[in-house]
Amino acid sequence: IRIALGAGNSMPVSARIEYVNPPPEGEAIAGDAQLVNVRLSSSATGFASLDYYAAPANAKDHGLVVRDLEPGKYFAEITSSYGGWYVASAVSGPTDLLSDDLTVLPGAPLQPIEIVLRNDSATLSGTVSSEGHDESGAVLLLPRHGQPKVEFTHQGNEFQFSQLAPGEYDVLALDRMDGVEYTN
């Protein structure tokens, strides 16, 4: 058996902010390491899934990097770690990571992940009832573009989604999630 060993692929991650609403006086925004959380999950079917997380590149730089990325297809989950901000765009080369999988080819150079955060997010809250009675369950928020979100009702059968991007959404309330394939 011959095994070819090579250096692990590293993918730089950068995040920048776009103010839509003026920042509160004295508000300071930290470097990339505190702005976003990035997870790349293998989209291959099988028993085990590989997850890679962006981590600080080094102690001096505020940039992030995904290290030792193996060839394959990955679903990107990118969230803002800063309240009131949402991910407006996330691309790697020509790939829109908010709607498409990232494909990593053996030996091919990796394009950096470039993320834009904006501060004009919205919050959606409500209650779930059926025939006038409070009902517990799950609420699905399905954006026209991007990944679905799930929120389970709690006290008073209330739900809340925050850090939402402007756009169109469908909202579904279900009494249970057993066997629901909402991501397809």
Short mmCIF file of N, CA and C in Angstrom, two decimals, residues 17 19 24 26-30 34-37 79-86 117-119 121 163:
data_model
loop_
_atom_site.label_atom_id
_atom_site.label_comp_id
_atom_site.label_asym_id
_atom_site.label_seq_id
_atom_site.Cartn_x
_atom_site.Cartn_y
_atom_site.Cartn_z
N ILE A 17 -17.35 44.21 8.67
CA ILE A 17 -18.67 44.69 9.06
C ILE A 17 -19.12 45.82 8.16
N TYR A 19 -21.92 48.82 8.53
CA TYR A 19 -22.94 49.48 9.34
C TYR A 19 -24.06 49.96 8.44
N PRO A 24 -24.08 52.53 18.29
CA PRO A 24 -24.23 53.33 19.51
C PRO A 24 -22.90 54.01 19.84
N GLY A 26 -19.59 55.05 21.28
CA GLY A 26 -18.60 54.32 22.07
C GLY A 26 -18.54 52.83 21.78
N GLU A 27 -19.37 52.32 20.87
CA GLU A 27 -19.34 50.89 20.56
C GLU A 27 -18.08 50.57 19.78
N ALA A 28 -17.36 49.55 20.25
CA ALA A 28 -16.14 49.12 19.57
C ALA A 28 -16.33 47.69 19.08
N ILE A 29 -15.89 47.43 17.87
CA ILE A 29 -15.98 46.09 17.29
C ILE A 29 -14.60 45.48 17.31
N ALA A 30 -14.51 44.24 17.82
CA ALA A 30 -13.23 43.54 17.92
C ALA A 30 -12.84 42.94 16.58
N GLN A 34 -13.57 37.45 17.07
CA GLN A 34 -14.73 37.62 17.94
C GLN A 34 -16.00 37.93 17.16
N LEU A 35 -15.94 38.06 15.87
CA LEU A 35 -17.11 38.43 15.07
C LEU A 35 -17.95 37.25 14.61
N VAL A 36 -17.32 36.15 14.24
CA VAL A 36 -18.05 35.05 13.62
C VAL A 36 -17.65 33.69 14.19
N ASN A 37 -18.58 32.75 14.03
CA ASN A 37 -18.32 31.34 14.30
C ASN A 37 -18.51 30.61 12.98
N THR A 79 -22.28 31.91 11.76
CA THR A 79 -23.13 32.76 12.58
C THR A 79 -22.32 33.91 13.14
N SER A 80 -23.03 34.98 13.43
CA SER A 80 -22.40 36.13 14.07
C SER A 80 -22.33 35.86 15.57
N SER A 81 -21.22 36.17 16.17
CA SER A 81 -21.09 36.03 17.61
C SER A 81 -21.27 37.38 18.30
N TYR A 82 -21.71 38.35 17.53
CA TYR A 82 -21.88 39.70 18.05
C TYR A 82 -23.37 40.05 17.96
N GLY A 83 -24.02 40.36 19.08
CA GLY A 83 -25.45 40.62 19.13
C GLY A 83 -25.91 41.69 18.16
N GLY A 84 -27.04 41.45 17.50
CA GLY A 84 -27.61 42.41 16.58
C GLY A 84 -27.06 42.36 15.18
N TRP A 85 -26.08 41.52 14.93
CA TRP A 85 -25.46 41.40 13.60
C TRP A 85 -25.87 40.08 12.98
N TYR A 86 -25.94 40.03 11.66
CA TYR A 86 -26.22 38.80 10.94
C TYR A 86 -25.23 38.66 9.79
N LEU A 117 -20.76 41.04 7.68
CA LEU A 117 -21.79 41.15 8.70
C LEU A 117 -22.46 42.52 8.59
N ARG A 118 -23.77 42.55 8.85
CA ARG A 118 -24.51 43.82 8.84
C ARG A 118 -25.31 43.94 10.13
N ASN A 119 -25.64 45.18 10.47
CA ASN A 119 -26.31 45.42 11.75
C ASN A 119 -27.76 45.87 11.62
N SER A 121 -30.38 43.76 11.51
CA SER A 121 -31.10 42.51 11.71
C SER A 121 -32.45 42.76 12.36
N GLN A 163 -31.43 37.98 15.13
CA GLN A 163 -30.35 38.19 14.17
C GLN A 163 -30.75 37.72 12.77
#
